[in-house]
PDB file of C-alpha atoms (C1' of nucleotides) in Angstrom:
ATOM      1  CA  UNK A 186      17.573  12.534 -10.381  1.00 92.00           C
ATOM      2  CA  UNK A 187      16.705  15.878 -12.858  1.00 94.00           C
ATOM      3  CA  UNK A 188      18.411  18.647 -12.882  1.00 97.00           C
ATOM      4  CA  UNK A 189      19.728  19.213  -9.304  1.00 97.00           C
ATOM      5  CA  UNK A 190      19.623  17.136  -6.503  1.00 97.00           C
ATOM      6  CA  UNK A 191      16.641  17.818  -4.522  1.00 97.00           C
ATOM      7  CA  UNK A 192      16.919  18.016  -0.787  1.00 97.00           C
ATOM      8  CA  UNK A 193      13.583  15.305   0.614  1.00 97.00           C
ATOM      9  CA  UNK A 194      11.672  17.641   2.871  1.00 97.00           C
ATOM     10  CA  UNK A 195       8.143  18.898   2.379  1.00 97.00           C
ATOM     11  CA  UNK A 196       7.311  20.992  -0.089  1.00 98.00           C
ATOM     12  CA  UNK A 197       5.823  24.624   1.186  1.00 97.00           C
ATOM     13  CA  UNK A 198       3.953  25.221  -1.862  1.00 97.00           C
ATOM     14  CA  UNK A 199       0.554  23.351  -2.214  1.00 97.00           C
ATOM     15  CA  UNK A 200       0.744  24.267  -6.239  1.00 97.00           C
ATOM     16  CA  UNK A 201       4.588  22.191  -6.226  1.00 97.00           C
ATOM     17  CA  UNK A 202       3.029  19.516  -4.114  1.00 97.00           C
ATOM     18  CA  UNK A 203       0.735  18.657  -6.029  1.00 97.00           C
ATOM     19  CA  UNK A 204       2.757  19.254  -9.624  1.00 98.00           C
ATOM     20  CA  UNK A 205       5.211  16.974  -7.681  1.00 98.00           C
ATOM     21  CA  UNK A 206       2.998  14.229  -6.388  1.00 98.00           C
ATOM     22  CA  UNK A 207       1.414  13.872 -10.206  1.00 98.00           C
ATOM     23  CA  UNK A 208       4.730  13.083 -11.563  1.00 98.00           C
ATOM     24  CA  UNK A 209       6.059  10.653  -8.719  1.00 98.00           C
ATOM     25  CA  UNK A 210       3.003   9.205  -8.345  1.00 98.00           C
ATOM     26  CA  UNK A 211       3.259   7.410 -12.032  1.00 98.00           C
ATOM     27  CA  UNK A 212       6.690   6.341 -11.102  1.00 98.00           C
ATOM     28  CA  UNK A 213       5.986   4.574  -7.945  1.00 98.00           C
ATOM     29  CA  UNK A 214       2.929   2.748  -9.309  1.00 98.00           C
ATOM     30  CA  UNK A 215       4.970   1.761 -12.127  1.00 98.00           C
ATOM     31  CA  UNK A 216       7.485   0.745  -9.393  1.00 98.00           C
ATOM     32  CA  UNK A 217       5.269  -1.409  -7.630  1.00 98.00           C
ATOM     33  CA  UNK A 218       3.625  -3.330 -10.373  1.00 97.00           C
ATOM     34  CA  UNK A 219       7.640  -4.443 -11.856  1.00 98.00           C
ATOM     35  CA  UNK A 220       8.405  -5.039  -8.100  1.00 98.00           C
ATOM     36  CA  UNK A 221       5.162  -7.363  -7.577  1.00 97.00           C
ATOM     37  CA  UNK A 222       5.234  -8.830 -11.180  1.00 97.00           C
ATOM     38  CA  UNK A 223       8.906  -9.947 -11.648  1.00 98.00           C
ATOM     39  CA  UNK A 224       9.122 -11.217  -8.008  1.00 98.00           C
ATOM     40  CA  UNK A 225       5.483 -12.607  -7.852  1.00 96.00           C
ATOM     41  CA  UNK A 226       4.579 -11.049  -4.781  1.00 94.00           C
ATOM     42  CA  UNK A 227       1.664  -9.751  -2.958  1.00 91.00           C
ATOM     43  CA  UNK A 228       1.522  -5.669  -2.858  1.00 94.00           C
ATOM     44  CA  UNK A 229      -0.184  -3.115  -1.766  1.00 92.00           C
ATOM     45  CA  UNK A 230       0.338   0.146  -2.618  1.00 94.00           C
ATOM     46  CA  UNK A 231      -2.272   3.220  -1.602  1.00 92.00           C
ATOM     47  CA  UNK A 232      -1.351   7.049  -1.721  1.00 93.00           C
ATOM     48  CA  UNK A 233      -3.986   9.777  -1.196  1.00 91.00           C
ATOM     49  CA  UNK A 234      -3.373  13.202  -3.629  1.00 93.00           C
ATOM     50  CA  UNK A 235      -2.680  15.982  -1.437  1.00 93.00           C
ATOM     51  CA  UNK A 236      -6.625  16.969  -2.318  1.00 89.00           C
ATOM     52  CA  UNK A 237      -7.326  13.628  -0.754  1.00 85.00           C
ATOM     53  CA  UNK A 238      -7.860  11.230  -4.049  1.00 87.00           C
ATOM     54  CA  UNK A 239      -6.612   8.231  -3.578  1.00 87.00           C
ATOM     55  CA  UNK A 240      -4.422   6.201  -6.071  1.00 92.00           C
ATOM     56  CA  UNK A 241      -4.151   2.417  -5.807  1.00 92.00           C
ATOM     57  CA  UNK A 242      -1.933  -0.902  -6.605  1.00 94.00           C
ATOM     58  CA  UNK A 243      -2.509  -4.047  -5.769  1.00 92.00           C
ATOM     59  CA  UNK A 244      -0.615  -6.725  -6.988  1.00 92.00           C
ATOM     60  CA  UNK A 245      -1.669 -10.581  -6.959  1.00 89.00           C
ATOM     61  CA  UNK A 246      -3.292 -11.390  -3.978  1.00 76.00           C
ATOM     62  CA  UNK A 247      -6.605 -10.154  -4.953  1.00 69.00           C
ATOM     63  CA  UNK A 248      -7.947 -10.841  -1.415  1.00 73.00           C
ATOM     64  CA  UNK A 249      -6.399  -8.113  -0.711  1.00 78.00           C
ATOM     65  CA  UNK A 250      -8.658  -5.073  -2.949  1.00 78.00           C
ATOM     66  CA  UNK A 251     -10.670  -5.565  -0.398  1.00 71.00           C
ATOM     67  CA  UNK A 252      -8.744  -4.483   2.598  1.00 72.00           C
ATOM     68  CA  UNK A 253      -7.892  -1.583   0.671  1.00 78.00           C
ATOM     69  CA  UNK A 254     -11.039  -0.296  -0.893  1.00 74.00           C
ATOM     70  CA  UNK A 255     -11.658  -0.688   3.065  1.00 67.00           C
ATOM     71  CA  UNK A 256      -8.160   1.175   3.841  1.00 71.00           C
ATOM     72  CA  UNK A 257      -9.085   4.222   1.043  1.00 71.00           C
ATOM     73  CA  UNK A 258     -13.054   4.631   2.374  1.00 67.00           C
ATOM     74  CA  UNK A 259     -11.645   4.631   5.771  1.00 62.00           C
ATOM     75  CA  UNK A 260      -9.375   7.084   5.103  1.00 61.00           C
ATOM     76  CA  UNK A 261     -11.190   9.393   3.068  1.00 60.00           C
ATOM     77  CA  UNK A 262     -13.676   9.230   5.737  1.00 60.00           C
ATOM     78  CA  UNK A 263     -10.974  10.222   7.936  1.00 61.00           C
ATOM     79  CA  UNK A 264      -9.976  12.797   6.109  1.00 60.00           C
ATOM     80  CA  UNK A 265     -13.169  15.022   5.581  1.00 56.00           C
ATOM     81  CA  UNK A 266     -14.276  14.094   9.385  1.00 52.00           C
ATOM     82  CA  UNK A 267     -11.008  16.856  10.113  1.00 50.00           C
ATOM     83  CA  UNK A 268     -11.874  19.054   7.437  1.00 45.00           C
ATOM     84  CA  UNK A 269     -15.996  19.029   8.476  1.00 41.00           C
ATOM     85  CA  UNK A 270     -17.387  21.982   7.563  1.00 37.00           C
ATOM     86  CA  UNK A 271     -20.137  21.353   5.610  1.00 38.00           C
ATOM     87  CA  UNK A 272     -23.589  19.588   6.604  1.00 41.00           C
ATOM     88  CA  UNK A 273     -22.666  16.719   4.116  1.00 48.00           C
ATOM     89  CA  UNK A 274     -24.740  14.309   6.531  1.00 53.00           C
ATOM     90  CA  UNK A 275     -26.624  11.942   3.591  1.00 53.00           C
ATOM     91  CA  UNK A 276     -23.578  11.706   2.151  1.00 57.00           C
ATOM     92  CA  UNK A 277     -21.628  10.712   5.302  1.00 73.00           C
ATOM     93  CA  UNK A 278     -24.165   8.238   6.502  1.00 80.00           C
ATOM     94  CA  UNK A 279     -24.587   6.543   3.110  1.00 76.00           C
ATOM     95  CA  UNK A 280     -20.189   5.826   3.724  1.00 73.00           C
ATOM     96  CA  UNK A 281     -20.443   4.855   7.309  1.00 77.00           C
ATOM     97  CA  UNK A 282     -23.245   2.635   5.929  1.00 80.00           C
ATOM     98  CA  UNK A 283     -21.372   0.609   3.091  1.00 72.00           C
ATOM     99  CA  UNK A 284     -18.270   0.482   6.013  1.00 71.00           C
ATOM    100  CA  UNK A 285     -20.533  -1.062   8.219  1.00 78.00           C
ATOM    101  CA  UNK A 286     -21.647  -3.351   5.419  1.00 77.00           C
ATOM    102  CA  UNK A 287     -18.384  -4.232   4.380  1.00 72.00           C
ATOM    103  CA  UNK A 288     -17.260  -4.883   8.094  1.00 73.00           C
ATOM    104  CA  UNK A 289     -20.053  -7.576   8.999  1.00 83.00           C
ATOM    105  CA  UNK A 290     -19.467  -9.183   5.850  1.00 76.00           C
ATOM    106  CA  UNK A 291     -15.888  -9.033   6.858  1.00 73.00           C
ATOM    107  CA  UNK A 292     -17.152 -10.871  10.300  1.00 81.00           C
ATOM    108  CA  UNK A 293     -19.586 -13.206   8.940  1.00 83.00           C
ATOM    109  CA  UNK A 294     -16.388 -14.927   7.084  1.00 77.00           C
ATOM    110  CA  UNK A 295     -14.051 -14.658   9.989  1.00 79.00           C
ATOM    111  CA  UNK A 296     -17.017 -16.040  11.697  1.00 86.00           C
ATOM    112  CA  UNK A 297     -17.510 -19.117   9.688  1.00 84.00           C
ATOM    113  CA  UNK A 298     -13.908 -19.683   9.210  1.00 81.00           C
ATOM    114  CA  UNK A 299     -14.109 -20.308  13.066  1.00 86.00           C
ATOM    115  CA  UNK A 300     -16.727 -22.482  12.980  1.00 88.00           C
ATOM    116  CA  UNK A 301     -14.846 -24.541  10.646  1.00 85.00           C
ATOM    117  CA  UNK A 302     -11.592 -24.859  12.329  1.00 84.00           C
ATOM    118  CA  UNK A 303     -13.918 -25.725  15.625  1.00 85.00           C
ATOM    119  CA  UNK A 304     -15.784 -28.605  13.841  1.00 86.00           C
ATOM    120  CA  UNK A 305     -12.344 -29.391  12.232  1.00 83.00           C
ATOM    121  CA  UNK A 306     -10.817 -29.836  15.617  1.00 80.00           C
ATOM    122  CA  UNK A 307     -13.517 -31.839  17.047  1.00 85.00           C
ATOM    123  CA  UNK A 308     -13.242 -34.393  14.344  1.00 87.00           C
ATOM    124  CA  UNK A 309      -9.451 -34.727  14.597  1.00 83.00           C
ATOM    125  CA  UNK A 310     -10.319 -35.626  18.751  1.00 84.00           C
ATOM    126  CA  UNK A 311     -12.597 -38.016  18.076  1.00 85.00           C
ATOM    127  CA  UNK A 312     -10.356 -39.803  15.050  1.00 81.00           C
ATOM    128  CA  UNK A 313      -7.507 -39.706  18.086  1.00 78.00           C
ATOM    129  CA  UNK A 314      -9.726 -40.806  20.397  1.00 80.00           C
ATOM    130  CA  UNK A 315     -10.964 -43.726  18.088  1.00 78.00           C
ATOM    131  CA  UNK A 316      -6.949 -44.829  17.148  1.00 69.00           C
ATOM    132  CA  UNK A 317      -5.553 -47.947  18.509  1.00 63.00           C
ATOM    133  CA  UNK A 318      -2.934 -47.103  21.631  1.00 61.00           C
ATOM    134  CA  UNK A 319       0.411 -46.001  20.264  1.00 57.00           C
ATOM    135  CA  UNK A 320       3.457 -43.435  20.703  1.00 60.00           C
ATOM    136  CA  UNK A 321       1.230 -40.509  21.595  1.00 57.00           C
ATOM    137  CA  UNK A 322       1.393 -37.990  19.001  1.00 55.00           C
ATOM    138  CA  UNK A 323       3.274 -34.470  20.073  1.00 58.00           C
TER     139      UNK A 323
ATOM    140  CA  UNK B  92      18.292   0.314 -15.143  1.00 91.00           C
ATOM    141  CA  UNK B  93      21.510  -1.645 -14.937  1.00 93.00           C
ATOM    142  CA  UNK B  94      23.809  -3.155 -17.241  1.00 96.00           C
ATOM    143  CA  UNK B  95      21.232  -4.955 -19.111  1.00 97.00           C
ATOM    144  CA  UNK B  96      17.364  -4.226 -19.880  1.00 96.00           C
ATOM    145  CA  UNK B  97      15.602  -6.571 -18.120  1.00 97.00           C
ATOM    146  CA  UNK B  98      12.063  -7.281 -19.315  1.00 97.00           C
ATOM    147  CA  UNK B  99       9.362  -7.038 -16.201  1.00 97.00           C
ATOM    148  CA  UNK B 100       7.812 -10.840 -16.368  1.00 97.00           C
ATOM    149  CA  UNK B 101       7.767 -13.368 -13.286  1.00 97.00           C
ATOM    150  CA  UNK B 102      11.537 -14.607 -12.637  1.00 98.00           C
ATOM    151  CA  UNK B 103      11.342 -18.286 -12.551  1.00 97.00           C
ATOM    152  CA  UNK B 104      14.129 -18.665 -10.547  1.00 97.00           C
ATOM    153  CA  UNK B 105      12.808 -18.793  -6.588  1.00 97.00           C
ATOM    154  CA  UNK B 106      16.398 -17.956  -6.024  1.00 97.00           C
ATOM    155  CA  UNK B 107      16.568 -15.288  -8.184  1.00 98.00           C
ATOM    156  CA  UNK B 108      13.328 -13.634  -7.187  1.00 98.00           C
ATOM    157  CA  UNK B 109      14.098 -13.214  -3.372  1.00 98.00           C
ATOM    158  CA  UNK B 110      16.934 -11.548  -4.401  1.00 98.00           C
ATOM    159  CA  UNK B 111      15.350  -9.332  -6.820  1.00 98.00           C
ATOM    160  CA  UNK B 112      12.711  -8.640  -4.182  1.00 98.00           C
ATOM    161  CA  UNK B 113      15.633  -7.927  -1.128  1.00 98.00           C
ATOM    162  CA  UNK B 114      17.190  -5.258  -3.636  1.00 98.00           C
ATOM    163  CA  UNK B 115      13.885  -3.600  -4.916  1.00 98.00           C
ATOM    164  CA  UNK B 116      12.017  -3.597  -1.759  1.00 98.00           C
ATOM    165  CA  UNK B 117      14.924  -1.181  -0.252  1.00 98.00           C
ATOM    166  CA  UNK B 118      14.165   1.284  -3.419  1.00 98.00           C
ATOM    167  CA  UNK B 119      10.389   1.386  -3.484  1.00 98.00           C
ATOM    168  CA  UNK B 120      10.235   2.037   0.499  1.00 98.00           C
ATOM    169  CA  UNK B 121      12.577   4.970  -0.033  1.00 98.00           C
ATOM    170  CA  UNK B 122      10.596   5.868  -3.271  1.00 98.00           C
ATOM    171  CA  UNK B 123       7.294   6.001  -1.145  1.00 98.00           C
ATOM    172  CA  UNK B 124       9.163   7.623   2.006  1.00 97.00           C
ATOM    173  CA  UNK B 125      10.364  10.450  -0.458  1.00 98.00           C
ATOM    174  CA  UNK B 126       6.921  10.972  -1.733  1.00 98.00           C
ATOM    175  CA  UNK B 127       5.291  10.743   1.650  1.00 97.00           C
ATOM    176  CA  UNK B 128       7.600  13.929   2.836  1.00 97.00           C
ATOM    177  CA  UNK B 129       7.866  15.733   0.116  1.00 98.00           C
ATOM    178  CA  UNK B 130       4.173  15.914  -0.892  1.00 98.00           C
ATOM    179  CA  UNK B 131       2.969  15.592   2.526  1.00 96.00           C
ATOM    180  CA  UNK B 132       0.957  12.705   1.360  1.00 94.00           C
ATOM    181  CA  UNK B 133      -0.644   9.999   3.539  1.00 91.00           C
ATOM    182  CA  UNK B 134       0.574   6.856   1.676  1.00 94.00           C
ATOM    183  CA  UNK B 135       0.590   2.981   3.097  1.00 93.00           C
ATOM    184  CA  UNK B 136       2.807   0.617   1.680  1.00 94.00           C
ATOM    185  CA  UNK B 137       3.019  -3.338   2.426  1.00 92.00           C
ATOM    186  CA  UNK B 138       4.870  -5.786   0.857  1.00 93.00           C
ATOM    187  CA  UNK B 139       4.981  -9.688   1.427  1.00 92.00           C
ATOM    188  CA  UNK B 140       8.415 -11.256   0.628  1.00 93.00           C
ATOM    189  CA  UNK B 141       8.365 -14.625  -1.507  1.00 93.00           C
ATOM    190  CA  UNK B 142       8.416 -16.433   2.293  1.00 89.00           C
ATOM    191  CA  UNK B 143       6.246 -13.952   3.364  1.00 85.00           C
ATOM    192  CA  UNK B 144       7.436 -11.735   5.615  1.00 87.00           C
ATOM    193  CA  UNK B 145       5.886  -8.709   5.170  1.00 87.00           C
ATOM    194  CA  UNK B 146       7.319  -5.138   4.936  1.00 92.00           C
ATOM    195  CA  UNK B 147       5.817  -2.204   5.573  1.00 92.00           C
ATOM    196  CA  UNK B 148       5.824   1.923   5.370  1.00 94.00           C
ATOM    197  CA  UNK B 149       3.032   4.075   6.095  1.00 92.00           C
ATOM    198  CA  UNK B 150       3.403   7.400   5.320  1.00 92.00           C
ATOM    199  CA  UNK B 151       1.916  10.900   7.538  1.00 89.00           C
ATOM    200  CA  UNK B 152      -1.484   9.276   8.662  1.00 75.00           C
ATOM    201  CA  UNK B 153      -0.952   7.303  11.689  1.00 69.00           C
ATOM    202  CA  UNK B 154      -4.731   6.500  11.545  1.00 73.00           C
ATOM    203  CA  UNK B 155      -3.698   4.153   8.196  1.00 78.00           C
ATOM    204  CA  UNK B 156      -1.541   1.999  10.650  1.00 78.00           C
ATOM    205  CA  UNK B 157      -4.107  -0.205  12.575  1.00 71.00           C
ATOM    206  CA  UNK B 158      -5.474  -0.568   8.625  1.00 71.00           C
ATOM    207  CA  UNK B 159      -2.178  -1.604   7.338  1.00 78.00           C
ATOM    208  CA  UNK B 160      -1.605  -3.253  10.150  1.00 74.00           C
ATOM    209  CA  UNK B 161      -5.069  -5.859   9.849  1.00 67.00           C
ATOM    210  CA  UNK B 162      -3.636  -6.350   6.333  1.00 71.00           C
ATOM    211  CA  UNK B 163      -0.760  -7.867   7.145  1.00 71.00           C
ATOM    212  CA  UNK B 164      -2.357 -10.092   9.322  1.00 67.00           C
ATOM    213  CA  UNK B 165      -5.049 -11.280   7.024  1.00 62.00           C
ATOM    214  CA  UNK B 166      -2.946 -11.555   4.303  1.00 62.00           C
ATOM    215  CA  UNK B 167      -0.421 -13.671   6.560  1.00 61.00           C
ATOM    216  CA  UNK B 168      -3.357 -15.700   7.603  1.00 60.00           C
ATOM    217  CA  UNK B 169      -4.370 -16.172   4.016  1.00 61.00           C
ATOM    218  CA  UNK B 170      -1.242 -17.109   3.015  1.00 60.00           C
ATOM    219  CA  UNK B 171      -0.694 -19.915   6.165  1.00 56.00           C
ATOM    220  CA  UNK B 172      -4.448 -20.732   4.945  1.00 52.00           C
ATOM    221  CA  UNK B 173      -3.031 -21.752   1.148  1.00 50.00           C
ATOM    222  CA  UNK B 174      -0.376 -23.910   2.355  1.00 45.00           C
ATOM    223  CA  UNK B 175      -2.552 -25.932   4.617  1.00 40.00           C
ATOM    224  CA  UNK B 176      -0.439 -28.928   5.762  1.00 38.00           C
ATOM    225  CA  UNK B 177      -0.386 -28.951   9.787  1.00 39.00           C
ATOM    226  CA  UNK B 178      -2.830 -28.738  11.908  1.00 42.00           C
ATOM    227  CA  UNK B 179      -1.756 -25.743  13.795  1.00 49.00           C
ATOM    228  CA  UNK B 180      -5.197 -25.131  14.529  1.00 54.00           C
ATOM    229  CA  UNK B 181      -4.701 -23.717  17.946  1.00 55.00           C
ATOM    230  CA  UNK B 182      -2.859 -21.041  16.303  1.00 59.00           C
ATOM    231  CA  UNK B 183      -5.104 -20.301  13.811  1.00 73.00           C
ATOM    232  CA  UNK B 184      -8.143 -19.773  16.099  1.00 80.00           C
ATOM    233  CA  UNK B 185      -6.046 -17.466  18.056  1.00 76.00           C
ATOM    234  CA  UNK B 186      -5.490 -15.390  15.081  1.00 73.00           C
ATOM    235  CA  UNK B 187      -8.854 -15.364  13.706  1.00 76.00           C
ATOM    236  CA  UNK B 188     -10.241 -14.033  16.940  1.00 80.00           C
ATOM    237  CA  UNK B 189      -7.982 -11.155  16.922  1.00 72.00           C
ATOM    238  CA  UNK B 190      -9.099 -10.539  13.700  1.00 71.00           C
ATOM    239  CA  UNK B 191     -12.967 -10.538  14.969  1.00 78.00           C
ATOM    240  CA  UNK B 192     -12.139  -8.409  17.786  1.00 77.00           C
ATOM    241  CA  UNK B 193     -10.749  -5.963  15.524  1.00 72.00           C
ATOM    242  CA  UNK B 194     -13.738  -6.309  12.836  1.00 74.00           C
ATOM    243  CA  UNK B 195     -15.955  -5.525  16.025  1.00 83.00           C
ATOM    244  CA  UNK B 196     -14.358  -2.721  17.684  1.00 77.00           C
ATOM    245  CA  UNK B 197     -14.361  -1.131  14.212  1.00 73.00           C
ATOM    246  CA  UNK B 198     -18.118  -1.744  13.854  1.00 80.00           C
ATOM    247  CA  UNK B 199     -18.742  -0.091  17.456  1.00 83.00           C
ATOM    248  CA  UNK B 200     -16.650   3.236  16.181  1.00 78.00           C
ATOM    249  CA  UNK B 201     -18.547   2.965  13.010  1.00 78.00           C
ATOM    250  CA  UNK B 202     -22.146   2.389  14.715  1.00 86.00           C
ATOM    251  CA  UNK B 203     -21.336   5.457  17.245  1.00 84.00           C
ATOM    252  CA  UNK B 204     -20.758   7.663  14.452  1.00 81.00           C
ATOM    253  CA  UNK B 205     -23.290   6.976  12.598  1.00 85.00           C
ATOM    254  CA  UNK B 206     -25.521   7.745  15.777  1.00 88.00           C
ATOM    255  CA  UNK B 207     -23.969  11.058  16.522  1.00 84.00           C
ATOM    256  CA  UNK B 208     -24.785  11.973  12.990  1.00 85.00           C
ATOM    257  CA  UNK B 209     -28.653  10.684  12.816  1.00 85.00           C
ATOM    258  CA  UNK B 210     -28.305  12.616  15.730  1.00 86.00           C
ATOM    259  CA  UNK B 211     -26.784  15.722  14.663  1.00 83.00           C
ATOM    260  CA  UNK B 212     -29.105  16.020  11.527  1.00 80.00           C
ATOM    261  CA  UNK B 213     -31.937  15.425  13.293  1.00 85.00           C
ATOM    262  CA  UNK B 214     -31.406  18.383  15.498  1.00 87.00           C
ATOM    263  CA  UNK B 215     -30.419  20.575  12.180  1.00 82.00           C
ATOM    264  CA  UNK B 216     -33.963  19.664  11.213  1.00 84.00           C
ATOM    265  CA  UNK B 217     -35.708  20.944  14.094  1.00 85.00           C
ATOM    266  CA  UNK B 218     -32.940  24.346  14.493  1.00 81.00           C
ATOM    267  CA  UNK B 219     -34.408  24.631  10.711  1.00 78.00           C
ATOM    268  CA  UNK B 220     -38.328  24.202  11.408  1.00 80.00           C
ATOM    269  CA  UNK B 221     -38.288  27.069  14.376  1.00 78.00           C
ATOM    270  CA  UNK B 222     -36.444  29.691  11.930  1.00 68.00           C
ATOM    271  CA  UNK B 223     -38.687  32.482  10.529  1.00 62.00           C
ATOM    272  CA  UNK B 224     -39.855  31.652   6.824  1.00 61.00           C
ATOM    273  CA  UNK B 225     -37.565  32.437   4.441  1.00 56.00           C
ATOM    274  CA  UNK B 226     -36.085  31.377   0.834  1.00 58.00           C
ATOM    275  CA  UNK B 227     -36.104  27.687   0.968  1.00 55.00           C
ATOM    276  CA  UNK B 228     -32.235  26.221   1.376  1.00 54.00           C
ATOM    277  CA  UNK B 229     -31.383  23.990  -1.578  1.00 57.00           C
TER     278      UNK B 229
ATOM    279  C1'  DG C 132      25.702  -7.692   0.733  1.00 61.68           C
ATOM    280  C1'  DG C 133      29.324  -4.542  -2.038  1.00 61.68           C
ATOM    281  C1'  DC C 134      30.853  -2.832  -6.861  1.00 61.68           C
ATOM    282  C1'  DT C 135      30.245  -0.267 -11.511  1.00 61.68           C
ATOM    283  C1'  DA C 136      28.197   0.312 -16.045  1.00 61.68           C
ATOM    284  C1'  DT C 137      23.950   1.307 -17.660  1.00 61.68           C
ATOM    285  C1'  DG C 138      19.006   2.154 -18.050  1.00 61.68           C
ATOM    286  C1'  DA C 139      15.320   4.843 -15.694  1.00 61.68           C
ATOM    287  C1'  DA C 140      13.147   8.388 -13.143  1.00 61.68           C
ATOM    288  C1'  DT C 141      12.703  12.969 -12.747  1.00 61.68           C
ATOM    289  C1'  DA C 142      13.932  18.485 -11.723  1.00 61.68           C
ATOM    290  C1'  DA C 143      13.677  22.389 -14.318  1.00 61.68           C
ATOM    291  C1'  DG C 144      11.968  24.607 -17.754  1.00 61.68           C
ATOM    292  C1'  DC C 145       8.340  25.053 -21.722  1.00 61.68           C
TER     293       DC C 145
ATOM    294  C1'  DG D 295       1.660  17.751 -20.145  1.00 61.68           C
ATOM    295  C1'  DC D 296       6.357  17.485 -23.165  1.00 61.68           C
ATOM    296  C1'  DT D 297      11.576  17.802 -23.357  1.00 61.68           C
ATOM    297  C1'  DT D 298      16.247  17.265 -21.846  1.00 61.68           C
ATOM    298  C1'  DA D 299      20.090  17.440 -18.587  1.00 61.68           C
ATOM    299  C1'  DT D 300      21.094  15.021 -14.510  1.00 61.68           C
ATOM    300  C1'  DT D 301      20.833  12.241 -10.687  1.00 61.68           C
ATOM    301  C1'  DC D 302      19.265   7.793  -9.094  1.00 61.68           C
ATOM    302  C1'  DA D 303      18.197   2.844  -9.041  1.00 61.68           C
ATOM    303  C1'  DT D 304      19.716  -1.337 -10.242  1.00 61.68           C
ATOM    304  C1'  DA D 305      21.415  -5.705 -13.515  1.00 61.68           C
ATOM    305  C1'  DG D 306      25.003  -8.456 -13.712  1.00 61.68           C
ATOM    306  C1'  DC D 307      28.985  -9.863 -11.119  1.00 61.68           C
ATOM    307  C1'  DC D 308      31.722 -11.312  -7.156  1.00 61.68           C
TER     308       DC D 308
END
DNA sequence: GGCTATGAATAAGC
DNA sequence: GCTTATTCATAGCC
């Protein structure tokens, strides 16, 4: 769409990449939200500017901001571990830190969901176990 | 666009919303493919269908794949979670403990880099204390 | 899932 | 960022 049809490769010049991402950006986000609104859907949508800021969408499922703050830190983290130059250390460490944070909460409810299904399962034995003899249940 | 404007609120219609979502989902992953390439943009896309089969595009950073990748599976897991009926609890477990050993070998990378840094800045320190006196470094 | 009329997104240019 | 000429995505149908 625009003026003339525009062939999809990458753009050699950072200035037009990043002109370009601005605009596109605002029409995929806007893309996203109709897509996950009118269908009811869950949607996640996360782009990082080509100077690394990221840009998110989530739609519905709100359990899911959580995976993708997770995906964006990651990420970012990612992204200045390949362009390390700088001694940036306190910063780095205080990142890694709320990862790590965020991961063994992440664990802890995995954790406890086990638990649950374990003592969930026992309980459904012994409620078998305590049934009078019939077709055996498959 | 189309022959009509259509006002972006939640179709009632189940029917009507899967196919909404089949003919939208094909425009938004081209929409984010376009502005993956063209801005050179890492970019991570998922999408769950009204039955929940998710779709997916990541864009440039493969790194964002095992992310996008855990959030499909939590949010499938979620989703199974909501519509608790049978005790497929076998298959559940199984799941969840995939999940963990994810969450763990994440904490492990996490926990190694956060050593090699205490590490790293401790040994700036001491590089710094055995220089000749000079301006102090801000 | 394919077909058009139509509404939207956006390429160039300011 | 704002405007406008164009191309693109898609609503309603089948």
């Amino acid at each position: 769409m625009g003026r003339k049809k525009l062939l999809i490769k990458r753009l050699e010049c950072a200035k037009a990449r990043q002109s370009k991402y601005s605009k596109r950006k605002i029409g995929i986000l806007k893309k996203a939200k109709e897509l996950s609104v009118l269908c009811d859907v869950d949607l996640a949508l996360v782009m990082f500017s080509p100077s690394g800021t990221p840009s998110v969408y989530v739609g519905k499922d709100k359990d899911l901001h959580r995976v993708v703050e997770r995906l964006s830190i990651m990420s970012i983290e990612d992204r200045e571990e390949s362009e390390w130059k700088n001694p940036h250390t306190i910063n780095d460490l205080a990142k890694l830190q709320i990862m790590e944070d965020h991961l063994v909460a992440s664990l802890d409810c995995i954790r406890a969901k086990k638990r649950d299904l374990i003592i969930q399962e026992q309980q459904n034995q012994s409620i078998q176990a305590s049934l009078p003899q019939g077709e055996p249940i498959i």
